[in-house]
Short mmCIF file of C-alpha atoms in Angstrom, two decimals:
data_model
loop_
_atom_site.label_atom_id
_atom_site.label_comp_id
_atom_site.label_asym_id
_atom_site.label_seq_id
_atom_site.Cartn_x
_atom_site.Cartn_y
_atom_site.Cartn_z
CA MET A 1 -0.02 0.64 -0.36
CA PHE A 2 2.56 2.72 1.16
CA ARG A 3 5.28 1.20 -1.27
CA ALA A 4 3.06 1.73 -4.31
CA LEU A 5 1.56 5.18 -2.99
CA PHE A 6 5.46 6.20 -2.92
CA TYR A 7 5.66 4.86 -6.00
CA PHE A 8 2.81 7.11 -7.67
CA ILE A 9 4.56 10.25 -5.71
CA GLU A 10 7.99 9.83 -7.01
CA GLU A 11 6.43 8.98 -10.86
CA GLY A 12 3.93 11.36 -10.82
CA PHE A 13 5.61 14.56 -9.77
CA ALA A 14 8.57 12.27 -11.95
CA GLY A 15 5.92 12.84 -14.79
CA LEU A 16 5.51 16.29 -13.59
CA VAL A 17 9.29 17.80 -14.15
CA LYS A 18 9.63 15.76 -17.51
CA HIS A 19 6.93 17.09 -19.22
CA LYS A 20 7.48 20.36 -17.75
CA SER A 21 5.33 22.38 -21.60
CA ALA A 22 2.66 20.04 -21.50
CA ASN A 23 1.74 20.70 -17.31
CA LEU A 24 2.41 24.09 -17.92
CA LEU A 25 0.08 24.40 -20.61
CA ALA A 26 -2.86 21.75 -18.24
CA ILE A 27 -1.73 24.49 -15.44
CA SER A 28 -2.49 27.17 -17.04
CA VAL A 29 -5.68 26.48 -18.22
CA MET A 30 -6.55 24.86 -14.98
CA ALA A 31 -5.57 28.10 -12.90
CA ILE A 32 -7.98 30.19 -15.87
CA SER A 33 -10.55 28.31 -15.37
CA LEU A 34 -10.43 29.04 -11.12
CA TYR A 35 -9.68 32.32 -11.77
CA VAL A 36 -12.77 32.53 -13.33
CA VAL A 37 -14.63 30.84 -10.55
CA GLY A 38 -12.40 33.31 -7.96
CA ILE A 39 -13.54 36.38 -9.40
CA PHE A 40 -16.83 35.03 -9.29
CA LEU A 41 -16.72 34.08 -5.51
CA LEU A 42 -15.12 37.25 -4.88
CA LEU A 43 -18.06 39.07 -6.32
CA ASN A 44 -20.42 37.19 -4.28
CA ALA A 45 -18.48 37.76 -1.24
CA ASN A 46 -18.14 41.30 -1.96
CA LEU A 47 -22.46 41.96 -3.11
CA SER A 48 -22.98 39.70 0.42
CA LEU A 49 -21.16 41.80 2.33
CA ILE A 50 -22.93 44.72 0.58
CA ALA A 51 -25.72 43.57 1.22
CA HIS A 52 -25.18 42.59 4.73
CA ARG A 53 -24.04 46.27 6.02
CA TRP A 54 -27.90 47.59 4.52
CA GLN A 55 -29.13 45.30 6.33
CA LYS A 56 -27.49 45.74 9.61
CA GLU A 57 -28.88 49.38 8.38
CA VAL A 58 -32.60 49.00 8.16
CA GLN A 59 -33.82 50.73 11.61
CA MET A 60 -37.46 51.20 12.78
CA ASN A 61 -38.24 54.33 14.15
CA VAL A 62 -40.74 54.48 17.35
CA PHE A 63 -41.45 58.11 17.61
CA LEU A 64 -43.25 59.44 21.07
CA LYS A 65 -45.97 62.06 21.37
CA PRO A 66 -44.87 65.50 22.29
CA GLY A 67 -43.88 66.18 25.71
CA LEU A 68 -44.18 62.33 26.69
CA LYS A 69 -43.00 61.68 31.07
CA LYS A 70 -39.62 60.18 31.21
CA GLN A 71 -42.03 57.26 33.44
CA LYS A 72 -43.66 56.65 30.08
CA ILE A 73 -40.47 57.07 28.07
CA ALA A 74 -38.68 54.18 30.27
CA LYS A 75 -42.09 51.89 29.95
CA ILE A 76 -41.97 52.34 26.53
CA GLU A 77 -37.91 51.19 26.31
CA GLU A 78 -38.55 48.60 28.45
CA ARG A 79 -40.25 47.42 26.37
CA ILE A 80 -38.44 47.28 23.46
CA LYS A 81 -35.30 45.86 25.71
CA ARG A 82 -38.22 42.90 25.77
CA SER A 83 -37.85 42.35 21.75
CA PRO A 84 -35.95 39.37 21.05
CA ILE A 85 -35.33 40.56 17.75
CA ILE A 86 -33.95 43.55 18.14
CA ALA A 87 -30.52 44.05 17.75
CA SER A 88 -29.82 47.47 18.85
CA TYR A 89 -31.63 50.51 19.91
CA ARG A 90 -31.58 54.31 20.66
CA PHE A 91 -33.10 56.96 22.01
CA ILE A 92 -32.99 60.22 20.28
CA SER A 93 -35.05 62.72 22.50
CA GLU A 94 -36.50 66.07 20.57
CA GLU A 95 -33.29 68.17 21.87
CA GLU A 96 -31.02 65.86 19.57
CA ALA A 97 -33.53 65.29 16.71
CA LEU A 98 -33.48 69.33 16.94
CA ALA A 99 -29.62 68.62 16.82
CA ARG A 100 -29.22 66.57 13.86
CA PHE A 101 -31.64 68.28 11.47
CA LYS A 102 -29.41 71.41 12.25
CA GLU A 103 -26.87 69.70 11.29
CA PHE A 104 -27.87 68.19 8.29
CA PHE A 105 -29.46 71.10 7.18
CA PRO A 106 -27.79 74.50 7.89
CA SER A 107 -29.82 76.16 5.69
CA LEU A 108 -32.88 76.09 7.21
CA ALA A 109 -31.73 76.04 11.21
CA PRO A 110 -33.08 79.77 11.24
CA LEU A 111 -36.31 78.91 10.27
CA ILE A 112 -36.79 76.28 13.55
CA SER A 113 -35.58 78.50 15.78
CA ASP A 114 -38.49 81.20 14.31
CA LEU A 115 -40.44 78.38 15.40
CA GLY A 116 -39.78 78.70 19.16
CA LYS A 117 -40.84 75.54 19.57
CA VAL A 118 -39.22 71.77 19.06
CA PRO A 119 -41.09 70.55 15.86
CA PHE A 120 -39.66 67.45 16.21
CA PRO A 121 -40.76 63.94 17.73
CA ALA A 122 -38.47 62.12 20.41
CA SER A 123 -38.18 58.45 19.14
CA PHE A 124 -36.49 55.36 19.42
CA GLU A 125 -33.75 54.34 16.74
CA ILE A 126 -34.45 50.62 16.49
CA ALA A 127 -31.73 47.98 14.71
CA ILE A 128 -33.63 45.07 13.53
CA ASP A 129 -31.82 41.78 14.11
CA PRO A 130 -31.17 40.52 10.27
CA GLU A 131 -32.33 37.27 11.10
CA TYR A 132 -35.48 38.57 11.78
CA GLN A 133 -35.87 41.08 9.06
CA LYS A 134 -38.68 39.20 7.42
CA PRO A 135 -41.90 40.96 6.89
CA GLU A 136 -43.62 39.00 9.16
CA PHE A 137 -41.83 39.38 12.35
CA VAL A 138 -41.18 43.54 11.17
CA GLU A 139 -45.24 43.23 10.76
CA ASP A 140 -46.03 41.92 14.38
CA LEU A 141 -43.86 44.56 15.41
CA ILE A 142 -44.87 47.34 14.56
CA ARG A 143 -48.18 46.48 15.50
CA THR A 144 -46.96 46.21 19.06
CA PHE A 145 -45.71 49.33 19.76
CA SER A 146 -47.83 50.94 18.15
CA ARG A 147 -50.22 50.37 20.79
CA LEU A 148 -48.23 51.14 23.53
CA PRO A 149 -49.34 54.01 25.16
CA GLY A 150 -47.38 57.40 24.47
CA VAL A 151 -46.24 56.11 20.83
CA ASP A 152 -47.40 57.88 18.10
CA GLU A 153 -46.28 56.56 15.24
CA VAL A 154 -44.15 53.47 14.03
CA ALA A 155 -42.26 53.78 10.92
CA CYS A 156 -40.66 50.98 8.98
CA ASP A 157 -39.80 50.96 4.93
CA LEU A 158 -41.01 47.73 4.17
CA THR A 159 -41.21 47.47 1.02
CA TRP A 160 -37.10 48.06 1.35
CA ILE A 161 -36.63 44.98 3.71
CA ARG A 162 -38.54 43.11 1.55
CA ARG A 163 -36.55 44.22 -1.90
CA LEU A 164 -33.15 43.67 0.17
CA GLN A 165 -34.14 40.02 1.35
CA ALA A 166 -35.04 39.60 -2.71
CA VAL A 167 -32.03 40.56 -3.64
CA ILE A 168 -30.21 38.39 -1.02
CA GLY A 169 -32.45 35.81 -2.20
CA LEU A 170 -31.23 36.38 -6.10
CA LEU A 171 -27.73 36.43 -5.13
CA LYS A 172 -27.81 33.32 -2.96
CA LEU A 173 -29.53 31.66 -5.90
CA ALA A 174 -27.48 32.95 -8.59
CA GLY A 175 -24.31 31.74 -6.67
CA ILE A 176 -24.78 28.42 -6.34
CA PHE A 177 -26.04 28.34 -10.50
CA PHE A 178 -23.39 29.86 -11.86
CA GLY A 179 -20.93 28.80 -9.01
CA GLY A 180 -21.81 25.66 -10.06
CA VAL A 181 -21.75 25.88 -13.79
CA LEU A 182 -18.63 27.42 -13.61
CA VAL A 183 -17.23 24.67 -11.68
CA LEU A 184 -19.03 21.71 -14.13
CA ALA A 185 -16.83 24.42 -16.80
CA ALA A 186 -13.31 24.18 -14.92
CA ILE A 187 -13.55 20.71 -14.74
CA SER A 188 -14.90 19.93 -18.43
CA THR A 189 -12.19 21.89 -19.35
CA THR A 190 -9.45 20.36 -17.41
CA ALA A 191 -10.60 17.15 -18.36
CA ASN A 192 -10.28 17.71 -22.17
CA VAL A 193 -6.96 19.21 -21.83
CA ILE A 194 -5.88 16.26 -19.23
CA LYS A 195 -7.10 13.86 -22.16
CA LEU A 196 -5.43 15.23 -24.71
CA LEU A 197 -2.14 15.26 -22.96
CA VAL A 198 -2.52 11.71 -21.83
CA TYR A 199 -3.29 10.58 -25.99
CA ALA A 200 0.22 12.50 -26.18
CA ARG A 201 1.85 9.94 -24.01
CA ARG A 202 -0.39 6.98 -24.45
CA GLU A 203 2.32 4.89 -26.50
CA GLU A 204 4.02 5.29 -22.97
CA ILE A 205 0.68 4.19 -21.44
CA GLU A 206 0.96 1.07 -24.11
CA ILE A 207 3.50 0.05 -23.35
CA MET A 208 2.97 -0.08 -19.11
CA ARG A 209 0.51 -1.97 -19.90
CA LEU A 210 2.36 -4.60 -22.30
CA VAL A 211 4.94 -5.30 -19.57
CA GLY A 212 1.95 -5.71 -17.20
CA ALA A 213 1.62 -2.80 -14.70
CA SER A 214 -2.16 -2.90 -13.52
CA ASN A 215 -4.10 0.06 -13.87
CA ALA A 216 -4.07 1.32 -10.73
CA TYR A 217 -0.98 1.50 -11.03
CA ILE A 218 -0.64 3.27 -14.43
CA LYS A 219 -3.39 5.46 -13.34
CA GLY A 220 -1.62 6.39 -9.84
CA PRO A 221 1.40 8.36 -11.19
CA PHE A 222 -1.30 10.46 -13.32
CA VAL A 223 -3.49 10.77 -10.61
CA VAL A 224 -0.70 12.53 -8.72
CA GLU A 225 0.24 14.43 -11.25
CA GLY A 226 -3.34 16.23 -11.83
CA MET A 227 -3.70 16.33 -8.08
CA VAL A 228 -0.09 18.63 -8.03
CA GLN A 229 -0.98 20.51 -11.16
CA GLY A 230 -4.32 21.88 -9.61
CA VAL A 231 -3.06 22.66 -6.53
CA LEU A 232 -0.97 24.44 -8.44
CA ALA A 233 -3.36 25.76 -10.35
CA GLY A 234 -5.46 27.04 -7.54
CA ALA A 235 -2.53 28.48 -5.98
CA PHE A 236 -1.58 30.06 -9.24
CA ALA A 237 -5.30 31.58 -9.82
CA LEU A 238 -5.20 33.00 -6.26
CA LEU A 239 -2.27 34.46 -7.27
CA LEU A 240 -3.67 36.25 -10.12
CA LEU A 241 -6.87 37.29 -7.88
CA PHE A 242 -5.25 38.80 -4.86
CA LEU A 243 -3.03 40.77 -7.36
CA SER A 244 -6.17 42.19 -9.63
CA TYR A 245 -8.17 42.48 -6.13
CA HIS A 246 -5.29 45.25 -5.24
CA PHE A 247 -5.64 46.42 -8.41
CA VAL A 248 -8.95 46.95 -9.06
CA ARG A 249 -9.34 48.02 -5.12
CA PRO A 250 -8.18 51.97 -5.32
CA TYR A 251 -10.22 52.04 -8.51
CA LEU A 252 -13.44 51.56 -6.81
CA ALA A 253 -12.30 53.22 -3.64
CA SER A 254 -12.31 56.77 -6.02
CA SER A 255 -15.66 56.09 -8.09
CA PHE A 256 -18.84 57.25 -6.60
CA ILE A 257 -19.88 53.85 -5.39
CA SER A 258 -16.83 53.63 -3.06
CA GLU A 259 -19.66 54.47 -0.21
CA PHE A 260 -20.99 51.13 -0.54
CA LEU A 261 -18.35 48.81 -0.69
CA VAL A 262 -16.28 47.54 1.78
CA ALA A 263 -14.03 45.82 -0.59
CA THR A 264 -12.86 42.24 0.79
CA PHE A 265 -10.74 39.33 -0.25
CA LEU A 266 -12.25 36.04 -0.45
CA SER A 267 -12.01 34.05 3.49
CA LYS A 268 -9.94 32.11 3.76
CA LYS A 269 -12.70 29.44 3.95
CA ALA A 270 -12.90 29.86 0.15
CA ILE A 271 -9.21 30.17 -0.54
CA LEU A 272 -8.97 26.28 0.87
CA GLY A 273 -11.60 25.46 -1.20
CA ILE A 274 -9.73 27.07 -4.35
CA ILE A 275 -6.56 25.18 -3.81
CA ALA A 276 -8.55 21.41 -2.63
CA GLY A 277 -11.37 22.10 -5.11
CA GLY A 278 -8.19 22.60 -8.06
CA GLY A 279 -6.62 19.61 -6.83
CA MET A 280 -9.93 17.34 -6.85
CA VAL A 281 -10.77 18.82 -10.34
CA GLY A 282 -6.95 17.51 -11.45
CA MET A 283 -7.60 14.65 -10.01
CA ILE A 284 -10.83 13.54 -11.03
CA ALA A 285 -10.17 14.96 -14.64
CA SER A 286 -6.61 12.67 -14.24
CA PHE A 287 -8.31 9.99 -13.85
CA PHE A 288 -11.62 10.02 -15.74
CA SER A 289 -8.92 10.78 -18.78
CA LEU A 290 -7.36 7.63 -18.84
CA GLY A 291 -10.76 5.88 -18.81
CA GLY A 292 -10.74 5.31 -22.15
CA LEU A 293 -7.26 4.40 -22.79
CA LEU A 294 -6.88 1.32 -20.34
CA LYS A 295 -9.43 -0.98 -21.71
CA ILE A 296 -7.74 -4.53 -22.67
CA MET B 1 2.94 -23.55 -23.14
CA ILE B 2 0.45 -22.67 -26.40
CA GLN B 3 -2.50 -24.13 -27.32
CA MET B 4 -5.18 -22.13 -30.18
CA PHE B 5 -7.83 -24.66 -31.27
CA HIS B 6 -9.69 -23.60 -34.35
CA VAL B 7 -9.33 -19.67 -33.61
CA TYR B 8 -10.45 -17.57 -35.90
CA LYS B 9 -10.08 -13.99 -35.52
CA SER B 10 -11.81 -10.80 -38.13
CA TYR B 11 -11.37 -6.90 -37.08
CA GLY B 12 -14.97 -6.13 -38.57
CA LYS B 13 -15.80 -7.65 -41.77
CA THR B 14 -11.97 -8.16 -42.19
CA PRO B 15 -10.99 -12.31 -41.33
CA ALA B 16 -7.58 -11.64 -39.97
CA LEU B 17 -7.22 -15.28 -38.47
CA ARG B 18 -9.50 -18.71 -40.21
CA ASP B 19 -8.68 -21.74 -38.22
CA ILE B 20 -5.99 -21.65 -36.28
CA ASN B 21 -4.82 -25.14 -34.51
CA VAL B 22 -1.59 -24.88 -33.32
CA HIS B 23 0.42 -26.46 -30.24
CA ILE B 24 3.55 -25.14 -28.85
CA GLU B 25 5.50 -27.15 -25.99
CA LYS B 26 6.74 -25.70 -23.49
CA GLY B 27 10.49 -24.80 -23.59
CA GLU B 28 10.58 -24.79 -27.89
CA PHE B 29 11.58 -22.00 -29.96
CA VAL B 30 9.15 -21.29 -32.53
CA PHE B 31 9.29 -18.77 -35.76
CA LEU B 32 5.88 -17.61 -37.26
CA THR B 33 5.89 -16.88 -40.57
CA GLY B 34 4.36 -15.31 -43.71
CA PRO B 35 4.01 -12.45 -45.74
CA SER B 36 2.85 -9.02 -43.94
CA GLY B 37 -0.75 -9.17 -43.84
CA ALA B 38 -0.93 -12.73 -43.11
CA GLY B 39 -1.34 -12.72 -39.48
CA LYS B 40 1.52 -12.79 -37.43
CA THR B 41 0.98 -9.94 -35.71
CA THR B 42 -2.41 -10.76 -34.68
CA PHE B 43 -1.43 -14.21 -33.87
CA LEU B 44 0.81 -12.93 -30.95
CA ARG B 45 -1.74 -10.63 -29.75
CA LEU B 46 -4.33 -12.86 -28.92
CA VAL B 47 -1.42 -15.28 -27.01
CA TYR B 48 -1.03 -11.28 -25.13
CA ARG B 49 -4.20 -10.96 -24.84
CA GLU B 50 -4.69 -7.76 -25.93
CA ILE B 51 -7.45 -8.79 -28.18
CA LEU B 52 -9.55 -11.74 -27.80
CA PRO B 53 -10.13 -14.45 -30.57
CA THR B 54 -14.10 -13.75 -32.86
CA GLN B 55 -14.08 -17.86 -32.29
CA GLY B 56 -12.15 -20.67 -30.65
CA GLN B 57 -10.38 -21.23 -27.79
CA ILE B 58 -6.33 -20.59 -26.65
CA LEU B 59 -4.73 -21.83 -23.69
CA VAL B 60 -1.87 -20.27 -22.14
CA SER B 61 -0.20 -22.53 -20.54
CA GLY B 62 -3.20 -24.28 -19.58
CA ARG B 63 -5.12 -21.74 -18.62
CA ASN B 64 -7.95 -20.22 -21.06
CA LEU B 65 -7.59 -17.13 -22.40
CA ALA B 66 -11.15 -16.30 -22.67
CA SER B 67 -11.51 -16.51 -18.87
CA ILE B 68 -9.34 -14.70 -17.60
CA PRO B 69 -10.82 -10.85 -16.62
CA ASN B 70 -9.56 -8.08 -17.68
CA ARG B 71 -8.11 -6.97 -14.21
CA LYS B 72 -5.89 -10.19 -14.07
CA VAL B 73 -4.43 -9.50 -17.46
CA PRO B 74 -1.54 -7.74 -16.40
CA PHE B 75 -0.52 -10.80 -14.34
CA LEU B 76 -0.44 -13.08 -17.05
CA ARG B 77 1.27 -10.46 -19.12
CA ARG B 78 4.23 -10.50 -16.26
CA GLU B 79 4.71 -13.93 -17.65
CA MET B 80 5.64 -12.86 -20.48
CA GLY B 81 7.96 -11.03 -22.26
CA ILE B 82 7.23 -8.82 -25.31
CA VAL B 83 9.79 -7.66 -28.01
CA PHE B 84 8.54 -5.17 -30.93
CA GLN B 85 9.89 -4.39 -33.55
CA ASP B 86 10.24 -0.55 -32.39
CA PHE B 87 11.21 -1.49 -29.20
CA LYS B 88 8.99 0.73 -27.93
CA LEU B 89 10.92 1.70 -24.59
CA LEU B 90 10.25 4.78 -22.74
CA PRO B 91 12.54 7.81 -24.36
CA HIS B 92 12.81 9.70 -20.72
CA LYS B 93 13.59 6.88 -19.03
CA THR B 94 17.00 5.63 -18.59
CA VAL B 95 18.17 1.82 -20.01
CA PHE B 96 17.94 1.14 -15.78
CA ASP B 97 14.39 2.33 -15.74
CA ASN B 98 13.44 0.74 -18.92
CA VAL B 99 14.67 -2.22 -17.51
CA THR B 100 13.19 -2.66 -14.12
CA PHE B 101 10.23 -1.03 -14.33
CA VAL B 102 8.40 -4.29 -14.36
CA LEU B 103 10.55 -4.73 -10.90
CA LYS B 104 9.32 -1.53 -9.63
CA VAL B 105 5.43 -2.33 -10.61
CA LEU B 106 6.03 -5.56 -8.62
CA GLY B 107 7.73 -3.66 -5.30
CA VAL B 108 11.11 -5.79 -6.04
CA PRO B 109 13.76 -3.14 -3.89
CA LEU B 110 16.27 -1.22 -5.62
CA LYS B 111 19.38 -3.61 -4.43
CA GLU B 112 17.97 -7.00 -6.16
CA ARG B 113 16.47 -4.83 -9.23
CA LYS B 114 20.06 -3.48 -9.83
CA HIS B 115 21.81 -6.89 -9.48
CA ARG B 116 18.53 -8.55 -11.93
CA ALA B 117 19.48 -5.53 -14.55
CA TYR B 118 23.16 -5.58 -14.26
CA HIS B 119 22.71 -9.76 -15.36
CA ILE B 120 20.27 -8.99 -17.95
CA LEU B 121 22.18 -6.44 -19.39
CA ARG B 122 25.49 -8.27 -19.53
CA MET B 123 23.86 -11.35 -21.43
CA VAL B 124 22.72 -9.20 -23.86
CA GLY B 125 26.01 -6.77 -23.88
CA MET B 126 24.34 -3.68 -22.82
CA GLN B 127 25.34 -3.25 -18.78
CA ASP B 128 28.12 -0.77 -19.71
CA ARG B 129 24.65 1.48 -20.90
CA LEU B 130 22.86 1.69 -17.55
CA LYS B 131 22.28 5.34 -17.46
CA ALA B 132 22.05 5.66 -20.80
CA TYR B 133 18.29 7.28 -22.42
CA PRO B 134 16.72 5.12 -25.25
CA LEU B 135 17.81 7.82 -28.14
CA GLN B 136 20.78 8.06 -27.35
CA LEU B 137 21.66 4.53 -28.64
CA SER B 138 21.70 2.55 -32.12
CA GLY B 139 18.84 0.08 -32.89
CA GLY B 140 20.42 -2.54 -32.54
CA GLU B 141 21.30 -1.18 -28.82
CA GLN B 142 17.87 -0.47 -28.57
CA GLN B 143 16.44 -3.87 -29.18
CA ARG B 144 18.81 -5.23 -26.62
CA VAL B 145 17.29 -3.42 -24.02
CA ALA B 146 14.21 -4.18 -25.52
CA ILE B 147 15.15 -8.12 -24.69
CA ALA B 148 16.63 -7.45 -21.18
CA ARG B 149 12.97 -6.38 -20.32
CA ALA B 150 11.11 -8.58 -21.92
CA LEU B 151 13.89 -10.75 -19.72
CA VAL B 152 14.10 -9.19 -16.39
CA ASN B 153 11.16 -10.74 -15.05
CA ASN B 154 12.06 -14.55 -15.94
CA PRO B 155 9.26 -14.96 -18.13
CA SER B 156 8.33 -18.70 -18.80
CA LEU B 157 7.36 -16.64 -23.09
CA ILE B 158 9.13 -14.60 -24.97
CA LEU B 159 7.16 -13.28 -27.69
CA ALA B 160 8.88 -11.36 -30.26
CA ASP B 161 7.31 -9.93 -32.96
CA GLU B 162 9.44 -8.62 -36.23
CA PRO B 163 12.45 -8.20 -33.79
CA THR B 164 14.98 -7.28 -36.31
CA GLY B 165 12.89 -5.50 -38.63
CA ASN B 166 14.57 -2.57 -38.38
CA LEU B 167 17.69 -3.96 -37.38
CA ASP B 168 20.93 -4.83 -40.02
CA PRO B 169 21.82 -8.30 -40.50
CA GLU B 170 24.30 -8.79 -38.52
CA MET B 171 22.72 -7.07 -35.49
CA SER B 172 19.95 -9.20 -36.32
CA LEU B 173 22.03 -12.50 -36.25
CA GLU B 174 23.34 -11.06 -32.70
CA ILE B 175 19.29 -10.87 -31.90
CA MET B 176 18.82 -14.10 -32.61
CA ARG B 177 21.57 -15.26 -30.86
CA ILE B 178 20.40 -14.06 -27.96
CA PHE B 179 16.84 -15.98 -28.55
CA ASP B 180 18.52 -18.52 -28.43
CA GLU B 181 20.62 -18.11 -25.09
CA VAL B 182 17.67 -17.88 -23.70
CA ASN B 183 15.35 -20.36 -25.20
CA LYS B 184 18.35 -22.91 -24.34
CA LYS B 185 17.47 -21.42 -20.38
CA GLY B 186 14.12 -23.27 -20.75
CA THR B 187 11.60 -20.07 -22.35
CA THR B 188 9.76 -20.69 -24.66
CA VAL B 189 10.80 -18.46 -27.48
CA VAL B 190 7.85 -17.69 -30.20
CA VAL B 191 9.71 -15.02 -33.33
CA ALA B 192 7.85 -13.54 -35.64
CA THR B 193 9.70 -12.66 -39.03
CA HIS B 194 9.16 -13.02 -42.48
CA ASP B 195 13.21 -12.99 -43.06
CA PRO B 196 14.38 -16.98 -44.32
CA THR B 197 17.68 -15.89 -43.42
CA LEU B 198 17.06 -15.88 -39.49
CA ILE B 199 14.94 -19.00 -39.80
CA ARG B 200 17.65 -20.75 -42.04
CA PHE B 201 20.28 -18.90 -39.42
CA LEU B 202 18.21 -20.84 -36.10
CA ASN B 203 16.63 -23.95 -38.14
CA ARG B 204 13.73 -24.07 -35.86
CA ARG B 205 10.14 -25.79 -36.21
CA VAL B 206 7.90 -22.85 -38.51
CA ILE B 207 5.01 -22.00 -38.84
CA ALA B 208 3.96 -20.13 -41.64
CA LEU B 209 0.46 -18.10 -42.40
CA ASP B 210 -0.72 -16.56 -45.63
CA LYS B 211 -3.94 -14.71 -45.06
CA GLY B 212 -5.09 -15.75 -41.79
CA ARG B 213 -4.28 -19.51 -42.95
CA LEU B 214 -1.76 -21.57 -41.13
CA VAL B 215 -0.07 -23.18 -44.35
CA PRO B 216 2.98 -25.32 -45.17
CA TYR B 217 6.32 -23.77 -44.51
CA ARG B 218 8.36 -23.55 -47.91
CA GLY B 219 11.82 -22.47 -46.98
#
């Protein structure tokens, strides 16, 4: 068992060195396929990140009736605190609301001063736990808070939540679909290239068969070779991805959409996935490419 | 060693061998002759089970080839040594690696591989070229390496398909001498050739084929 494994590894690496140009071709093809998959993963990761960040900003405003007593405010706060679907909340007093208004619309500030009293109600700004940002939960919450004494109005953009939910769902679905298609494309491209390379070495395979090498002994080194090719291709694709990422990021940062972008590179899991996936693709492709040549 | 009973083989509709009945005894040296296209190569491919007959039975060392499953074929081949006209050496492996490839597959330790390779290469006069690559050798030298590879696992049967087809007459006789020597040690040898000089040189039994049929040999 170990002897065979040692033989496969020894011969596999020897094959890699001996057929440099052919292997370079296979590695390049695999690397390009994996690079495309990687770009897709990167886009997906960044889009999900943006979606999640937006999700965090989904908030509910509970506006209080003017001149409400501290005790009543405390009661409302108590109720908000108890709700398990609320991630965080903040109390905005009338004065604070006014200060904010003045900050955002300085030209209108004198107008407010002329009024003599504060026209803005105190409110609670509530961030909803992303887990519970579903219309049914939110609607329920709106109903509950509206009924509390001292609450004037509860505002929450439900359609915004619905849209965000749809976008996230679509992103996930598209991710599964396109990711799957790209991985299949990568496997089939690699399998075809390896098939050609194996075909070029059919004489070698024939000789091995004629001297009595079993199929496993013929396949083993090729499979190891394919796996190493795949891992190298994965590493190479990651390097390309990383370079592209660093090249594109400053350009995006200076553009108008930079505010929405919190660029991130692939997660450790995805990085390992690309390398391991490359190895698997190479292995599988080699294994199946040899099938036709080993029939007796 | 080899027994064929009413063996037919056709490739599609083209018959290659027709009603072949042959017995080759253990330890025998047999020439298989006939013009090109007579069926010599098909005969040998049947024996090493590269192909199966369309009809009829073939026994090699008492085993019916048709009943050997594909995965057992490598074991059958390890008991044979096969030599080809175009040598079929692995170009990127050294003489030593080519000769000992099958031993490596069988898990023979390096020390033993070295010993056996040296011994067998000395027999064919190639013991000084262990580290050479096939393309650095002449045709005659390559064929001697190929014969060494065929012999290294002590096969009970040697099959040679036009082994001297690419060699000059002098080298051809040298190769025949090697086969003769191997045969004297007890190995069964079947050499396919269309060269009457070689047949006269050794004067052994001749199986003649013409258009896929057995015919009497008229040397």
